[in-house]
mmCIF file of C-alpha atoms in Angstrom:
data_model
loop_
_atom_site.group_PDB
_atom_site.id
_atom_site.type_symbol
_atom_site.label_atom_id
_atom_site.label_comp_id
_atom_site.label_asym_id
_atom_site.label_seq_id
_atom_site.Cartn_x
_atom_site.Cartn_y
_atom_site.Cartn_z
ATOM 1 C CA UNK S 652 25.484 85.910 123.611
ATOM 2 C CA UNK S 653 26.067 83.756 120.683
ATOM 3 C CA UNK S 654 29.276 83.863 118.191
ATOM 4 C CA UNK S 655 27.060 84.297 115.246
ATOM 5 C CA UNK S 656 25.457 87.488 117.466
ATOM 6 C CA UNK S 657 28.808 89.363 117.384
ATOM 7 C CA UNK S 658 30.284 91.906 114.365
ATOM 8 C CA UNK S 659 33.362 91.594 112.401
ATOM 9 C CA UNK S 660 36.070 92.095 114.099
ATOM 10 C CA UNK S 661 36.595 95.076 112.176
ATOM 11 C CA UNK S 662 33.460 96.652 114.106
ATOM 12 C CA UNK S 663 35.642 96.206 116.935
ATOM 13 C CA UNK S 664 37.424 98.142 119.208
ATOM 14 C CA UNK S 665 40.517 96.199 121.128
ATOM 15 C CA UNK S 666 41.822 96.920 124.017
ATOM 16 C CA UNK S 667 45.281 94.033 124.837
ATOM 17 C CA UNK S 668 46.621 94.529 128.493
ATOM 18 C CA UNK S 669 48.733 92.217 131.086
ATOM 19 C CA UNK S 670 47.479 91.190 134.220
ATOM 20 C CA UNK S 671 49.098 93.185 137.037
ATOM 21 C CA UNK S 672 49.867 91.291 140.655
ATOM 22 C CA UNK S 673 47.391 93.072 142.282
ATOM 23 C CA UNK S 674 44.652 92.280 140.405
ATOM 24 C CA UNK S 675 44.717 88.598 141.808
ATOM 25 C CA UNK S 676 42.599 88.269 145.532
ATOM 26 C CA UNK S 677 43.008 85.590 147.364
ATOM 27 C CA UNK S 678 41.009 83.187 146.180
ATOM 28 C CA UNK S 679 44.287 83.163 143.272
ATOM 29 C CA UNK S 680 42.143 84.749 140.404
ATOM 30 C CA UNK S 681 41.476 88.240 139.337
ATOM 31 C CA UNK S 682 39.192 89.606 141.313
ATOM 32 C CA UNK S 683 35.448 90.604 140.066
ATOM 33 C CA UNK S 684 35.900 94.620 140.799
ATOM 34 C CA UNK S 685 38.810 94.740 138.782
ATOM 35 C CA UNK S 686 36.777 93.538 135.448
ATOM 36 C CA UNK S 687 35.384 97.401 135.631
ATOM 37 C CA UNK S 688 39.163 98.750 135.941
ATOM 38 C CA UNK S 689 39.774 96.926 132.574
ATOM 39 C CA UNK S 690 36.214 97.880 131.370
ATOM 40 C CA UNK S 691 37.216 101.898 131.886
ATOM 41 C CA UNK S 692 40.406 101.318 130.357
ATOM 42 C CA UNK S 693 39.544 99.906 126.982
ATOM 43 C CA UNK S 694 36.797 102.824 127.130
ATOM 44 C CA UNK S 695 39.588 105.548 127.683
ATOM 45 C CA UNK S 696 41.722 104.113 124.898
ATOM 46 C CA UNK S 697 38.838 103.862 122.685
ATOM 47 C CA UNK S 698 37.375 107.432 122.790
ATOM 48 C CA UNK S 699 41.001 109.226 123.777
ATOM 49 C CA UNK S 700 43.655 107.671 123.184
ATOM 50 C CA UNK S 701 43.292 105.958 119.889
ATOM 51 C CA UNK S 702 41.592 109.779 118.488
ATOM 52 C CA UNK S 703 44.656 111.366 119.856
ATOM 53 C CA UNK S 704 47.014 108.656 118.794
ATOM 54 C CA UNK S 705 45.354 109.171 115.090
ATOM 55 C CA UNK S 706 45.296 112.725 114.739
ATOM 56 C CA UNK S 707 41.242 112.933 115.748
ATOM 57 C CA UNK S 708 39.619 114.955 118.651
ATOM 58 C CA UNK S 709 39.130 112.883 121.436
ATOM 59 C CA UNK S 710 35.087 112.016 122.137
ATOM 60 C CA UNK S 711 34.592 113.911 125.493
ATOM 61 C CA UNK S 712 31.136 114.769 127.702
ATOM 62 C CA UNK S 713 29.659 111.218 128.308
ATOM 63 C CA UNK S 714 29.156 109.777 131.189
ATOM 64 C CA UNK S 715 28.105 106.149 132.419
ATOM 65 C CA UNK S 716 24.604 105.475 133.427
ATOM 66 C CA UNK S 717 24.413 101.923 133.501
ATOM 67 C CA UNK S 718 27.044 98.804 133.741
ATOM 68 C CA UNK S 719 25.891 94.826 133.408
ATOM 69 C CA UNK S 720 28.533 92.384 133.358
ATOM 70 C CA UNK S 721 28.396 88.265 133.471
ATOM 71 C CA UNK S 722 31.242 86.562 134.350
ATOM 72 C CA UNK S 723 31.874 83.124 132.617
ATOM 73 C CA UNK S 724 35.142 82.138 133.659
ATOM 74 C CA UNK S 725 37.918 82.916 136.340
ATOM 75 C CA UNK S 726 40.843 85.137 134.864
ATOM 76 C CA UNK S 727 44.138 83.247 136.028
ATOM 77 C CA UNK S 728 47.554 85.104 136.225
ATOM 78 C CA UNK S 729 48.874 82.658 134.253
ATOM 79 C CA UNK S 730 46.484 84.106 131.133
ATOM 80 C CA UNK S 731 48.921 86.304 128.763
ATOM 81 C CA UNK S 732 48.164 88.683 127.149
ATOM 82 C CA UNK S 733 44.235 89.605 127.836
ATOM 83 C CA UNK S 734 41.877 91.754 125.643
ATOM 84 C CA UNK S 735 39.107 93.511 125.985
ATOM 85 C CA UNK S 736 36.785 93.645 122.697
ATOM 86 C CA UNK S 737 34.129 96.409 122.664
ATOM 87 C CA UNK S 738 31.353 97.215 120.096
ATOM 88 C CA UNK S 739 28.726 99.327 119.790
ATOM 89 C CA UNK S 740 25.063 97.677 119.786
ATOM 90 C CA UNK S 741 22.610 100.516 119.969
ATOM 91 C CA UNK S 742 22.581 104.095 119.043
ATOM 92 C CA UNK S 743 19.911 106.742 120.442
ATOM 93 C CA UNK S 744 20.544 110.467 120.168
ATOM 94 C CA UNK S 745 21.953 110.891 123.629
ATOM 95 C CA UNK S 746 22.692 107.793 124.764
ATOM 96 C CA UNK S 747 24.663 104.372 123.638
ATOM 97 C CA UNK S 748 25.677 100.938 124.412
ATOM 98 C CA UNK S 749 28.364 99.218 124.354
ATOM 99 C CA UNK S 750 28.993 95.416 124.580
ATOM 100 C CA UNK S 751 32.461 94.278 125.974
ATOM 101 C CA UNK S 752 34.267 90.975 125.991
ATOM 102 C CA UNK S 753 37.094 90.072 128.479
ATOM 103 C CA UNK S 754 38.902 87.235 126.624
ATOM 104 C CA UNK S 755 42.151 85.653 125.608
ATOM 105 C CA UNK S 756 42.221 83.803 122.149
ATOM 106 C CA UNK S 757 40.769 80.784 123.539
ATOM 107 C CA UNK S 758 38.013 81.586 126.282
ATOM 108 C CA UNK S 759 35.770 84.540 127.282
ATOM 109 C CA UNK S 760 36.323 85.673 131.075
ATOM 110 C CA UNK S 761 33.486 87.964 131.141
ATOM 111 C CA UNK S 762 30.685 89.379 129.050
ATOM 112 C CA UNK S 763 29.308 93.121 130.088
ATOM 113 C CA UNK S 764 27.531 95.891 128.402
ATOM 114 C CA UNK S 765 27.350 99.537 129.324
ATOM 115 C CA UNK S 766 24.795 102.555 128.951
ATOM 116 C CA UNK S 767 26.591 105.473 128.082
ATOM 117 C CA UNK S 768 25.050 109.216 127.832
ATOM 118 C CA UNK S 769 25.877 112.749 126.722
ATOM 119 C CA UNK S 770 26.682 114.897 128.643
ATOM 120 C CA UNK S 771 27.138 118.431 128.950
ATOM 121 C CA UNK S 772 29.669 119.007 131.875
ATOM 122 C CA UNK S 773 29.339 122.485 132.076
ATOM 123 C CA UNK S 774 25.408 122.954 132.216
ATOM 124 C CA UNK S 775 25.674 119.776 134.286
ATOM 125 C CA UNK S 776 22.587 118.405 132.230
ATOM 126 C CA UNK S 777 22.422 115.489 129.604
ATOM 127 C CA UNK S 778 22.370 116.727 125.591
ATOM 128 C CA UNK S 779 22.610 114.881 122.410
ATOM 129 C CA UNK S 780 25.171 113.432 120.455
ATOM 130 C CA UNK S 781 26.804 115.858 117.732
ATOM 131 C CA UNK S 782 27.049 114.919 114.158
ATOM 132 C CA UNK S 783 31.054 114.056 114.741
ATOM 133 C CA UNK S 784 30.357 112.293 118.166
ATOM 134 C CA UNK S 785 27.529 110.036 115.992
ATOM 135 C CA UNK S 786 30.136 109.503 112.865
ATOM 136 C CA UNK S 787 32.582 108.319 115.547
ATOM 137 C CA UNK S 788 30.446 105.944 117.727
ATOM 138 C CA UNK S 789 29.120 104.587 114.314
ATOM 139 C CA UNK S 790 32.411 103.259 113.487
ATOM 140 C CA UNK S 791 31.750 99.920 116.033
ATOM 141 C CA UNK S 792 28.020 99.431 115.110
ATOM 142 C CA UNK S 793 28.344 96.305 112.358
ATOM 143 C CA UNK S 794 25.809 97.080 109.498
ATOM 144 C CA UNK S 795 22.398 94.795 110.098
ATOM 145 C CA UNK S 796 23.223 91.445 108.024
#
């Protein structure tokens, strides 16, 4: 992915966390299964808690049906603080994707994207995004330049 590929930064959702001790394995970087942990957690924040933090409904019912993630560099503990940027790069009416970076201000650590779906928990089947859940998701899509 190319710099000039990416939105505005205002098309993007950020996510700023520290490293914690036992992320690092013992090769003395952060280990490759805990890219996913920080993946899951920008997600939460970015469908729960920022809604709740602003007043909004949460986004609920979607589930994960795909995950693809490229790692570029090792993530040292010594790297304060560390971010993970997530947009939105395709819309369809039940499902989504979103791109992530793991990055500092200087270098991207990894590069993922994820397939997300709607879901209907109780029917246990997919559905389709609602009017609300498409106005929210459209928020991190940039507008085609």
């Amino acid at each position: 992915m190319q710099q000039t590929d990416l939105p505005a930064a205002e098309y993007r959702h950020v996510y700023e966390f520290y490293l914690r001790f036992g992320d690092i394995d013992s090769q003395g970087h952060v280990n490759n299964v805990k890219f996913l942990g920080y993946l899951e957690d920008a997600r939460l924040e970015m469908f729960h808690g920022d809604p709740v933090r602003k007043g909004e409904e949460p986004i609920r019912g979607m589930v994960i049906s795909r995950h693809e993630i490229d790692y570029r560099l090792p993530l040292l503990p010594t790297v304060y603080p560390v971010r993970v940027e997530t947009w939105v790069t395709e819309v369809r009416v039940a499902s989504f994707k979103l791109a992530y970076e793991v990055r500092d201000d200087e270098n991207v650590y990894a590069e993922a994207t994820s397939t997300l779906v709607a879901f209907d928990v109780e029917a246990n089947r997919l559905r389709r995004f609602t009017a609300k859940e498409r106005e929210f998701i459209g928020r991190y899509v940039a507008p085609p330049s």
